[in-house]
XYZ file of C-alpha atoms in Angstrom:
148
model
C -0.233 0.309 -0.040
C 1.401 3.354 -1.042
C 1.288 5.805 1.719
C 0.851 10.020 0.985
C 4.824 10.256 1.791
C 5.399 7.416 -0.817
C 3.871 9.108 -3.459
C 5.162 12.486 -2.636
C 8.591 11.086 -2.778
C 8.064 9.256 -5.909
C 6.460 12.843 -7.533
C 9.390 14.335 -6.181
C 11.864 11.924 -7.755
C 10.245 11.874 -11.000
C 9.768 15.717 -11.544
C 13.932 15.767 -10.622
C 14.185 13.617 -13.618
C 16.010 10.589 -11.186
C 15.452 7.408 -11.405
C 15.856 5.586 -8.036
C 19.182 4.191 -8.546
C 20.211 7.751 -9.314
C 18.922 9.291 -6.518
C 20.023 6.614 -4.156
C 23.241 7.312 -5.937
C 23.123 11.010 -5.106
C 21.458 10.034 -1.510
C 23.790 7.614 -0.295
C 20.439 5.637 0.428
C 19.869 2.330 -0.740
C 17.801 1.728 -4.189
C 15.875 -0.868 -2.013
C 15.461 1.953 0.786
C 13.887 4.276 -1.268
C 11.770 1.813 -3.297
C 10.354 0.693 -0.121
C 9.695 4.363 1.412
C 7.813 4.878 -2.149
C 5.745 2.102 -1.647
C 4.655 2.504 1.891
C 7.467 4.431 3.796
C 7.584 7.498 6.021
C 9.749 10.103 6.608
C 12.988 9.563 8.329
C 16.164 11.466 9.027
C 17.225 11.384 5.376
C 14.052 13.449 4.122
C 15.731 16.688 4.135
C 18.524 15.140 1.871
C 15.992 13.613 -0.702
C 14.131 16.813 -0.622
C 17.198 18.781 -1.487
C 18.198 16.495 -3.729
C 14.649 16.566 -5.663
C 14.333 20.286 -5.241
C 11.080 20.426 -2.785
C 10.572 21.928 0.182
C 11.134 19.266 3.100
C 8.392 19.957 5.082
C 5.795 19.398 2.001
C 7.694 15.793 1.529
C 7.305 15.025 5.149
C 3.857 15.650 5.804
C 2.195 17.116 2.776
C 1.398 20.333 4.156
C 2.003 23.574 2.245
C 3.384 23.655 -1.654
C 6.019 21.235 -2.836
C 8.270 23.966 -4.219
C 7.108 27.231 -2.298
C 10.541 29.502 -3.089
C 11.518 28.324 -6.378
C 13.717 25.570 -4.740
C 16.349 24.380 -7.390
C 17.215 20.399 -7.797
C 20.476 20.443 -6.387
C 23.485 21.323 -8.707
C 26.139 19.033 -9.981
C 28.727 20.814 -8.427
C 26.842 21.294 -5.166
C 26.616 17.491 -4.959
C 30.075 16.739 -5.806
C 31.357 19.367 -3.145
C 29.170 18.653 -0.120
C 28.235 14.992 -0.662
C 26.409 13.546 2.057
C 28.627 11.384 4.628
C 27.581 8.402 3.431
C 27.966 9.455 -0.368
C 30.696 9.371 -2.243
C 30.478 11.450 -5.493
C 30.217 9.255 -8.732
C 32.183 10.508 -11.648
C 29.796 9.296 -13.936
C 26.531 9.994 -12.059
C 28.416 13.599 -12.120
C 29.041 14.032 -15.500
C 25.364 13.051 -17.015
C 24.435 15.958 -14.104
C 26.982 18.471 -16.165
C 25.619 17.066 -19.525
C 22.022 18.309 -18.454
C 23.105 21.623 -16.867
C 24.724 21.938 -20.378
C 21.372 21.428 -22.185
C 19.777 23.898 -20.181
C 21.807 26.676 -20.910
C 22.391 28.720 -24.202
C 24.666 28.220 -26.573
C 26.786 31.161 -25.779
C 27.045 30.151 -22.195
C 28.185 26.991 -23.167
C 30.964 28.633 -25.327
C 31.757 30.469 -22.341
C 31.744 27.647 -19.938
C 33.839 24.862 -22.278
C 37.180 26.529 -21.641
C 36.692 26.783 -18.007
C 35.772 22.777 -17.841
C 39.272 22.736 -19.877
C 40.851 24.448 -17.259
C 39.416 22.515 -14.577
C 41.236 19.504 -16.048
C 44.700 21.541 -15.702
C 43.652 23.001 -12.332
C 41.530 20.800 -10.315
C 42.612 22.604 -6.959
C 40.570 25.384 -8.234
C 37.123 23.470 -8.641
C 35.264 25.594 -6.223
C 36.617 29.194 -8.095
C 35.775 27.251 -11.440
C 32.260 26.258 -10.382
C 31.458 29.571 -8.802
C 32.538 31.612 -12.398
C 30.574 28.359 -14.707
C 27.556 29.354 -12.415
C 27.492 32.648 -12.385
C 27.991 32.415 -16.729
C 25.108 30.286 -17.024
C 23.360 32.523 -14.680
C 24.250 35.706 -16.305
C 23.624 34.215 -20.042
C 20.011 32.765 -19.351
C 18.820 35.946 -18.044
C 20.550 37.607 -21.275
C 18.530 34.758 -23.429
C 15.092 35.205 -21.317
């Protein structure tokens, strides 16, 4: 029997574009645990982590009260997941690359041309990943505002 929490979790995950396996990899929670939560579970100490990754309000996910995304929460950025993984999760290069590809598909062609050399620079200066991530995010944000 699916619980209301389970329905909300499945909707949040699907709306974020994640499979159960992907959400498991990002959150450090076993896929079987996520599947069980979607079937009949209730919130747990990991509810806030799942909410953040899926870009929904944790209180809504836990209780169903309020709105799923009251302040326009964003699905977790690939750089945020890589730079600050949960204690249980280790960064997965394949997943990070897929998320980066999704991020790049959502920005303008002009922004991608500006981002490409920064990604190349990252390959030669990995110790400056945080600074380069800030530049990439700012460039993408500026370009998307100009396009909009």
